[in-house]
mmCIF file of C-alpha atoms and ligand atoms in Angstrom:
data_model
loop_
_atom_site.group_PDB
_atom_site.id
_atom_site.type_symbol
_atom_site.label_atom_id
_atom_site.label_comp_id
_atom_site.label_asym_id
_atom_site.label_seq_id
_atom_site.Cartn_x
_atom_site.Cartn_y
_atom_site.Cartn_z
ATOM 1 C CA UNK R 1 -6.394 -60.521 156.417
ATOM 2 C CA UNK R 2 -3.700 -61.908 154.229
ATOM 3 C CA UNK R 3 -6.193 -63.679 152.081
ATOM 4 C CA UNK R 4 -8.194 -60.495 151.772
ATOM 5 C CA UNK R 5 -5.136 -58.562 150.525
ATOM 6 C CA UNK R 6 -4.338 -61.271 148.087
ATOM 7 C CA UNK R 7 -7.814 -61.065 146.654
ATOM 8 C CA UNK R 8 -7.518 -57.315 146.173
ATOM 9 C CA UNK R 9 -4.245 -57.744 144.317
ATOM 10 C CA UNK R 10 -5.708 -60.446 142.199
ATOM 11 C CA UNK R 11 -8.734 -58.341 141.422
ATOM 12 C CA UNK R 12 -6.519 -55.417 140.428
ATOM 13 C CA UNK R 13 -4.457 -57.609 138.148
ATOM 14 C CA UNK R 14 -7.636 -58.932 136.608
ATOM 15 C CA UNK R 15 -8.891 -55.361 136.147
ATOM 16 C CA UNK R 16 -5.702 -54.484 134.275
ATOM 17 C CA UNK R 17 -6.074 -57.499 132.064
ATOM 18 C CA UNK R 18 -9.696 -56.672 131.283
ATOM 19 C CA UNK R 19 -8.689 -53.094 130.422
ATOM 20 C CA UNK R 20 -5.939 -54.366 128.139
ATOM 21 C CA UNK R 21 -8.312 -56.722 126.338
ATOM 22 C CA UNK R 22 -10.843 -53.915 126.068
ATOM 23 C CA UNK R 23 -8.161 -51.749 124.447
ATOM 24 C CA UNK R 24 -7.387 -54.490 121.986
ATOM 25 C CA UNK R 25 -11.023 -54.833 121.004
ATOM 26 C CA UNK R 26 -11.850 -51.144 121.012
ATOM 27 C CA UNK R 27 -9.573 -50.425 118.088
ATOM 28 C CA UNK R 28 -8.946 -52.887 115.320
ATOM 29 C CA UNK R 29 -6.018 -54.143 117.328
ATOM 30 C CA UNK R 30 -3.918 -55.590 114.574
ATOM 31 C CA UNK R 31 -2.740 -54.586 111.119
ATOM 32 C CA UNK R 32 -0.825 -56.503 108.519
ATOM 33 C CA UNK R 33 2.690 -55.513 107.460
ATOM 34 C CA UNK R 34 3.181 -55.330 103.663
ATOM 35 C CA UNK R 35 5.481 -58.022 102.163
ATOM 36 C CA UNK R 36 6.078 -59.913 105.418
ATOM 37 C CA UNK R 37 2.349 -60.249 106.298
ATOM 38 C CA UNK R 38 3.162 -60.178 110.002
ATOM 39 C CA UNK R 39 0.344 -58.892 112.202
ATOM 40 C CA UNK R 40 1.416 -55.954 114.354
ATOM 41 C CA UNK R 41 -0.253 -54.494 117.449
ATOM 42 C CA UNK R 42 -2.130 -51.381 116.424
ATOM 43 C CA UNK R 43 -3.919 -49.614 119.256
ATOM 44 C CA UNK R 44 -3.636 -45.928 118.427
ATOM 45 C CA UNK R 45 -6.177 -44.743 115.836
ATOM 46 C CA UNK R 46 -4.388 -43.719 112.647
ATOM 47 C CA UNK R 47 -6.222 -40.362 112.615
ATOM 48 C CA UNK R 48 -4.793 -39.629 116.078
ATOM 49 C CA UNK R 49 -1.258 -40.396 114.896
ATOM 50 C CA UNK R 50 -1.596 -38.265 111.781
ATOM 51 C CA UNK R 51 -2.869 -35.243 113.714
ATOM 52 C CA UNK R 52 -0.063 -35.637 116.288
ATOM 53 C CA UNK R 53 2.386 -35.943 113.430
ATOM 54 C CA UNK R 54 1.258 -32.715 111.759
ATOM 55 C CA UNK R 55 1.693 -30.746 114.986
ATOM 56 C CA UNK R 56 5.015 -32.308 115.912
ATOM 57 C CA UNK R 57 6.424 -31.991 112.418
ATOM 58 C CA UNK R 58 5.742 -28.253 112.351
ATOM 59 C CA UNK R 59 7.280 -27.978 115.779
ATOM 60 C CA UNK R 60 10.469 -29.803 114.749
ATOM 61 C CA UNK R 61 10.817 -27.684 111.615
ATOM 62 C CA UNK R 62 10.368 -24.479 113.620
ATOM 63 C CA UNK R 63 13.034 -25.512 116.116
ATOM 64 C CA UNK R 64 15.497 -26.713 113.457
ATOM 65 C CA UNK R 65 17.686 -24.928 110.996
ATOM 66 C CA UNK R 66 16.474 -25.842 107.534
ATOM 67 C CA UNK R 67 19.151 -26.287 104.902
ATOM 68 C CA UNK R 68 19.588 -23.429 102.446
ATOM 69 C CA UNK R 69 21.629 -25.565 100.062
ATOM 70 C CA UNK R 70 19.083 -25.600 97.227
ATOM 71 C CA UNK R 71 20.780 -28.399 95.354
ATOM 72 C CA UNK R 72 20.752 -30.740 98.325
ATOM 73 C CA UNK R 73 17.221 -29.768 99.372
ATOM 74 C CA UNK R 74 16.019 -30.505 95.855
ATOM 75 C CA UNK R 75 17.843 -33.826 95.843
ATOM 76 C CA UNK R 76 16.143 -34.864 99.102
ATOM 77 C CA UNK R 77 12.739 -33.933 97.678
ATOM 78 C CA UNK R 78 13.384 -35.621 94.332
ATOM 79 C CA UNK R 79 14.454 -38.916 95.911
ATOM 80 C CA UNK R 80 11.718 -38.685 98.562
ATOM 81 C CA UNK R 81 8.969 -38.126 96.027
ATOM 82 C CA UNK R 82 10.174 -40.981 93.834
ATOM 83 C CA UNK R 83 10.134 -43.321 96.854
ATOM 84 C CA UNK R 84 6.689 -42.001 97.850
ATOM 85 C CA UNK R 85 5.312 -42.662 94.367
ATOM 86 C CA UNK R 86 6.773 -46.160 94.450
ATOM 87 C CA UNK R 87 5.131 -46.723 97.849
ATOM 88 C CA UNK R 88 1.746 -45.651 96.497
ATOM 89 C CA UNK R 89 2.055 -47.922 93.440
ATOM 90 C CA UNK R 90 3.229 -50.813 95.609
ATOM 91 C CA UNK R 91 0.289 -50.537 98.012
ATOM 92 C CA UNK R 92 -2.202 -50.018 95.188
ATOM 93 C CA UNK R 93 -1.090 -53.299 93.597
ATOM 94 C CA UNK R 94 -1.798 -55.202 96.781
ATOM 95 C CA UNK R 95 -5.097 -53.415 97.479
ATOM 96 C CA UNK R 96 -3.678 -51.662 100.557
ATOM 97 C CA UNK R 97 -3.755 -48.096 99.228
ATOM 98 C CA UNK R 98 -6.075 -47.065 102.083
ATOM 99 C CA UNK R 99 -3.119 -47.388 104.423
ATOM 100 C CA UNK R 100 -1.666 -44.114 103.150
ATOM 101 C CA UNK R 101 -4.701 -42.392 101.663
ATOM 102 C CA UNK R 102 -4.339 -39.476 104.107
ATOM 103 C CA UNK R 103 -0.618 -39.036 103.472
ATOM 104 C CA UNK R 104 0.603 -35.663 102.253
ATOM 105 C CA UNK R 105 4.255 -36.349 101.603
ATOM 106 C CA UNK R 106 6.786 -33.726 102.594
ATOM 107 C CA UNK R 107 10.569 -34.083 102.633
ATOM 108 C CA UNK R 108 12.808 -31.527 104.317
ATOM 109 C CA UNK R 109 16.554 -31.317 104.847
ATOM 110 C CA UNK R 110 17.658 -30.140 108.297
ATOM 111 C CA UNK R 111 21.062 -28.493 108.566
ATOM 112 C CA UNK R 112 22.764 -30.509 111.321
ATOM 113 C CA UNK R 113 26.053 -32.140 110.411
ATOM 114 C CA UNK R 114 26.352 -33.947 113.742
ATOM 115 C CA UNK R 115 23.119 -35.894 113.394
ATOM 116 C CA UNK R 116 23.317 -39.002 111.227
ATOM 117 C CA UNK R 117 19.595 -39.548 110.992
ATOM 118 C CA UNK R 118 16.365 -39.452 109.000
ATOM 119 C CA UNK R 119 12.757 -40.290 109.835
ATOM 120 C CA UNK R 120 9.241 -40.411 108.422
ATOM 121 C CA UNK R 121 6.214 -39.644 110.588
ATOM 122 C CA UNK R 122 2.661 -40.863 109.899
ATOM 123 C CA UNK R 123 1.040 -38.766 107.211
ATOM 124 C CA UNK R 124 4.278 -38.842 105.190
ATOM 125 C CA UNK R 125 6.136 -36.039 106.948
ATOM 126 C CA UNK R 126 9.852 -36.705 106.610
ATOM 127 C CA UNK R 127 13.159 -35.192 107.678
ATOM 128 C CA UNK R 128 16.718 -35.902 106.592
ATOM 129 C CA UNK R 129 19.622 -34.489 108.643
ATOM 130 C CA UNK R 130 22.643 -33.205 106.718
ATOM 131 C CA UNK R 131 24.891 -35.420 108.881
ATOM 132 C CA UNK R 132 23.786 -38.505 106.959
ATOM 133 C CA UNK R 133 24.712 -37.125 103.518
ATOM 134 C CA UNK R 134 28.432 -38.031 103.736
ATOM 135 C CA UNK R 135 27.306 -41.664 104.134
ATOM 136 C CA UNK R 136 24.628 -41.693 101.469
ATOM 137 C CA UNK R 137 27.088 -39.980 99.045
ATOM 138 C CA UNK R 138 24.618 -39.896 96.131
ATOM 139 C CA UNK R 139 20.936 -40.218 95.252
ATOM 140 C CA UNK R 140 20.986 -43.994 95.343
ATOM 141 C CA UNK R 141 22.443 -43.935 98.865
ATOM 142 C CA UNK R 142 19.728 -41.516 99.917
ATOM 143 C CA UNK R 143 17.136 -43.819 98.338
ATOM 144 C CA UNK R 144 18.382 -46.616 100.650
ATOM 145 C CA UNK R 145 17.745 -44.376 103.666
ATOM 146 C CA UNK R 146 14.375 -43.019 102.546
ATOM 147 C CA UNK R 147 13.229 -46.434 101.316
ATOM 148 C CA UNK R 148 14.057 -47.819 104.765
ATOM 149 C CA UNK R 149 12.254 -44.981 106.579
ATOM 150 C CA UNK R 150 9.163 -45.111 104.350
ATOM 151 C CA UNK R 151 9.298 -48.889 104.938
ATOM 152 C CA UNK R 152 8.935 -48.286 108.700
ATOM 153 C CA UNK R 153 5.957 -46.022 107.956
ATOM 154 C CA UNK R 154 4.168 -48.484 105.626
ATOM 155 C CA UNK R 155 4.657 -51.262 108.177
ATOM 156 C CA UNK R 156 3.129 -49.061 110.928
ATOM 157 C CA UNK R 157 6.088 -49.745 113.189
ATOM 158 C CA UNK R 158 5.481 -46.450 114.977
ATOM 159 C CA UNK R 159 1.940 -47.420 115.903
ATOM 160 C CA UNK R 160 3.141 -50.796 117.112
ATOM 161 C CA UNK R 161 5.773 -49.246 119.361
ATOM 162 C CA UNK R 162 3.428 -46.519 120.616
ATOM 163 C CA UNK R 163 0.917 -49.266 121.460
ATOM 164 C CA UNK R 164 3.475 -51.325 123.346
ATOM 165 C CA UNK R 165 4.758 -48.312 125.278
ATOM 166 C CA UNK R 166 1.243 -47.077 126.110
ATOM 167 C CA UNK R 167 0.222 -50.516 127.341
ATOM 168 C CA UNK R 168 3.334 -50.671 129.498
ATOM 169 C CA UNK R 169 3.011 -47.148 130.919
ATOM 170 C CA UNK R 170 -0.717 -46.682 131.157
ATOM 171 C CA UNK R 171 -1.941 -50.262 130.988
ATOM 172 C CA UNK R 172 -4.978 -49.816 133.215
ATOM 173 C CA UNK R 173 -6.146 -46.588 131.650
ATOM 174 C CA UNK R 174 -8.473 -46.518 128.664
ATOM 175 C CA UNK R 175 -6.464 -45.375 125.687
ATOM 176 C CA UNK R 176 -8.830 -42.548 124.795
ATOM 177 C CA UNK R 177 -8.428 -41.208 128.352
ATOM 178 C CA UNK R 178 -4.652 -41.571 128.198
ATOM 179 C CA UNK R 179 -4.443 -39.734 124.884
ATOM 180 C CA UNK R 180 -6.564 -36.828 126.094
ATOM 181 C CA UNK R 181 -5.323 -36.447 129.673
ATOM 182 C CA UNK R 182 -1.645 -37.385 129.296
ATOM 183 C CA UNK R 183 -1.010 -35.144 126.336
ATOM 184 C CA UNK R 184 2.510 -34.072 127.265
ATOM 185 C CA UNK R 185 3.566 -37.649 128.002
ATOM 186 C CA UNK R 186 1.932 -38.976 124.844
ATOM 187 C CA UNK R 187 3.593 -36.258 122.781
ATOM 188 C CA UNK R 188 7.023 -37.106 124.176
ATOM 189 C CA UNK R 189 6.428 -40.777 123.554
ATOM 190 C CA UNK R 190 5.424 -39.995 119.988
ATOM 191 C CA UNK R 191 8.645 -38.058 119.393
ATOM 192 C CA UNK R 192 10.749 -40.792 120.982
ATOM 193 C CA UNK R 193 9.085 -43.487 118.911
ATOM 194 C CA UNK R 194 9.339 -41.671 115.588
ATOM 195 C CA UNK R 195 13.011 -40.808 115.817
ATOM 196 C CA UNK R 196 12.609 -37.093 116.528
ATOM 197 C CA UNK R 197 13.073 -37.600 120.267
ATOM 198 C CA UNK R 198 16.357 -35.725 120.385
ATOM 199 C CA UNK R 199 14.222 -32.626 120.938
ATOM 200 C CA UNK R 200 12.531 -34.151 124.021
ATOM 201 C CA UNK R 201 15.657 -35.859 125.298
ATOM 202 C CA UNK R 202 15.024 -39.550 124.698
ATOM 203 C CA UNK R 203 14.527 -42.007 121.889
ATOM 204 C CA UNK R 204 12.964 -45.430 121.625
ATOM 205 C CA UNK R 205 14.982 -47.396 119.118
ATOM 206 C CA UNK R 206 13.442 -49.806 116.640
ATOM 207 C CA UNK R 207 13.753 -53.512 117.322
ATOM 208 C CA UNK R 208 15.744 -55.828 115.137
ATOM 209 C CA UNK R 209 12.544 -57.277 113.669
ATOM 210 C CA UNK R 210 11.372 -53.796 112.669
ATOM 211 C CA UNK R 211 14.765 -52.970 111.192
ATOM 212 C CA UNK R 212 14.758 -56.078 109.104
ATOM 213 C CA UNK R 213 11.203 -55.447 107.847
ATOM 214 C CA UNK R 214 12.055 -51.832 106.964
ATOM 215 C CA UNK R 215 15.161 -53.003 105.069
ATOM 216 C CA UNK R 216 13.150 -55.535 103.113
ATOM 217 C CA UNK R 217 10.341 -53.121 102.177
ATOM 218 C CA UNK R 218 12.905 -50.361 101.513
ATOM 219 C CA UNK R 219 14.774 -52.480 98.942
ATOM 220 C CA UNK R 220 11.579 -53.049 96.968
ATOM 221 C CA UNK R 221 10.614 -49.382 97.152
ATOM 222 C CA UNK R 222 13.980 -48.084 95.971
ATOM 223 C CA UNK R 223 14.049 -50.635 93.150
ATOM 224 C CA UNK R 224 10.566 -49.616 92.006
ATOM 225 C CA UNK R 225 11.684 -45.980 92.151
ATOM 226 C CA UNK R 226 14.499 -46.810 89.709
ATOM 227 C CA UNK R 227 17.443 -47.000 92.138
ATOM 228 C CA UNK R 228 19.783 -50.003 92.155
ATOM 229 C CA UNK R 229 18.957 -51.888 95.374
ATOM 230 C CA UNK R 230 22.394 -53.594 95.369
ATOM 231 C CA UNK R 231 23.780 -50.219 96.480
ATOM 232 C CA UNK R 232 22.231 -50.846 99.910
ATOM 233 C CA UNK R 233 25.204 -53.083 100.719
ATOM 234 C CA UNK R 234 27.982 -50.477 100.317
ATOM 235 C CA UNK R 235 25.780 -47.924 102.082
ATOM 236 C CA UNK R 236 25.433 -50.084 105.216
ATOM 237 C CA UNK R 237 29.141 -50.873 105.039
ATOM 238 C CA UNK R 238 29.901 -47.147 105.134
ATOM 239 C CA UNK R 239 27.474 -46.733 108.036
ATOM 240 C CA UNK R 240 29.069 -49.518 110.022
ATOM 241 C CA UNK R 241 32.464 -47.810 109.797
ATOM 242 C CA UNK R 242 31.264 -44.744 111.646
ATOM 243 C CA UNK R 243 30.551 -46.763 114.773
ATOM 244 C CA UNK R 244 32.134 -45.298 117.868
ATOM 245 C CA UNK R 245 31.646 -41.723 116.712
ATOM 246 C CA UNK R 246 28.389 -40.069 117.759
ATOM 247 C CA UNK R 247 25.598 -42.572 118.306
ATOM 248 C CA UNK R 248 22.704 -41.798 116.003
ATOM 249 C CA UNK R 249 19.595 -43.581 117.225
ATOM 250 C CA UNK R 250 17.976 -44.881 114.078
ATOM 251 C CA UNK R 251 21.146 -45.640 112.243
ATOM 252 C CA UNK R 252 23.462 -47.305 114.665
ATOM 253 C CA UNK R 253 23.019 -48.556 118.182
ATOM 254 C CA UNK R 254 19.933 -50.658 117.737
ATOM 255 C CA UNK R 255 20.405 -51.895 114.274
ATOM 256 C CA UNK R 256 21.410 -55.513 113.798
ATOM 257 C CA UNK R 257 25.143 -56.199 113.563
ATOM 258 C CA UNK R 258 26.369 -55.014 110.139
ATOM 259 C CA UNK R 259 27.180 -58.567 108.977
ATOM 260 C CA UNK R 260 23.718 -59.805 109.896
ATOM 261 C CA UNK R 261 22.075 -56.876 108.179
ATOM 262 C CA UNK R 262 24.123 -57.267 105.003
ATOM 263 C CA UNK R 263 23.466 -61.020 104.923
ATOM 264 C CA UNK R 264 19.722 -60.320 105.237
ATOM 265 C CA UNK R 265 19.849 -57.693 102.495
ATOM 266 C CA UNK R 266 21.550 -60.185 100.172
ATOM 267 C CA UNK R 267 18.743 -62.621 100.920
ATOM 268 C CA UNK R 268 16.047 -60.063 100.004
ATOM 269 C CA UNK R 269 17.751 -58.636 96.911
ATOM 270 C CA UNK R 270 16.296 -61.228 94.478
ATOM 271 C CA UNK R 271 12.843 -60.027 95.558
ATOM 272 C CA UNK R 272 13.669 -56.382 94.729
ATOM 273 C CA UNK R 273 15.969 -56.632 91.682
ATOM 274 C CA UNK R 274 13.278 -57.496 89.085
ATOM 275 C CA UNK R 275 11.543 -54.198 89.909
ATOM 276 C CA UNK R 276 14.775 -52.303 89.252
ATOM 277 C CA UNK R 277 15.295 -54.114 85.936
ATOM 278 C CA UNK R 278 11.707 -53.321 84.962
ATOM 279 C CA UNK R 279 12.200 -49.651 85.821
ATOM 280 C CA UNK R 280 15.276 -49.529 83.547
ATOM 281 C CA UNK R 281 13.246 -50.863 80.627
ATOM 282 C CA UNK R 282 10.504 -48.330 81.282
ATOM 283 C CA UNK R 283 12.923 -45.429 80.917
HETATM 284 ZN ZN1 ZN F 1 15.220 -48.283 110.956
#
């Protein structure tokens, strides 16, 4: 009897493994991160993420109070569009422009002084919360934030984290089935992964590896957009001083220790600075 039970368990475990491998093969499975060339797990079809993003973005905007401060709204859009243009040029140079070919960039400022946050969903739909503006202080500071967030998007970190969470939660279920039958759960997971989870009550923070990749890509993007990437250092110093106040998901608890982050940024600056110098000459 015991042996029989054991076999059933083993068979179930094997079934789960087969399903997981099937998932990996069904979709391309892996995608390469720009600049770092790391291969990330990539199980959710991009089209699925973009359509979820469009719905959720509208939903967030409807439930939020949009800023009526025209000057600040325009600043967010100006910086956002410059970073977006830099992202397109950067990917085009490396032959990866397909990655964002379906993006329709949109940058909105949400009036919420208590939330020190910003995020970019697949498809290029972005939000900045007014609570982060005292830390960004000026356009260059905002370029650090948006460069970092667009960096997460270009590196497909959201897809990677959705994939990991889906495998963990619904490992035995075919992904297509999970996406169509577990819509509410999948939607909540999406929000939690992309930083807008405050509206569903939980957030899944980025890992240190993802943070570091987003910082590195972000420095290059801001430099290409004509913003001095060295300003990332004072920005993160200002951010680290607000520790202990509210705990903004993307911008505090999970990020690497400020010293580690700043040391890493110093290491990556030589990679980004030539683009800034080139942009100055072009002006
Ligand atoms: Zn981040």
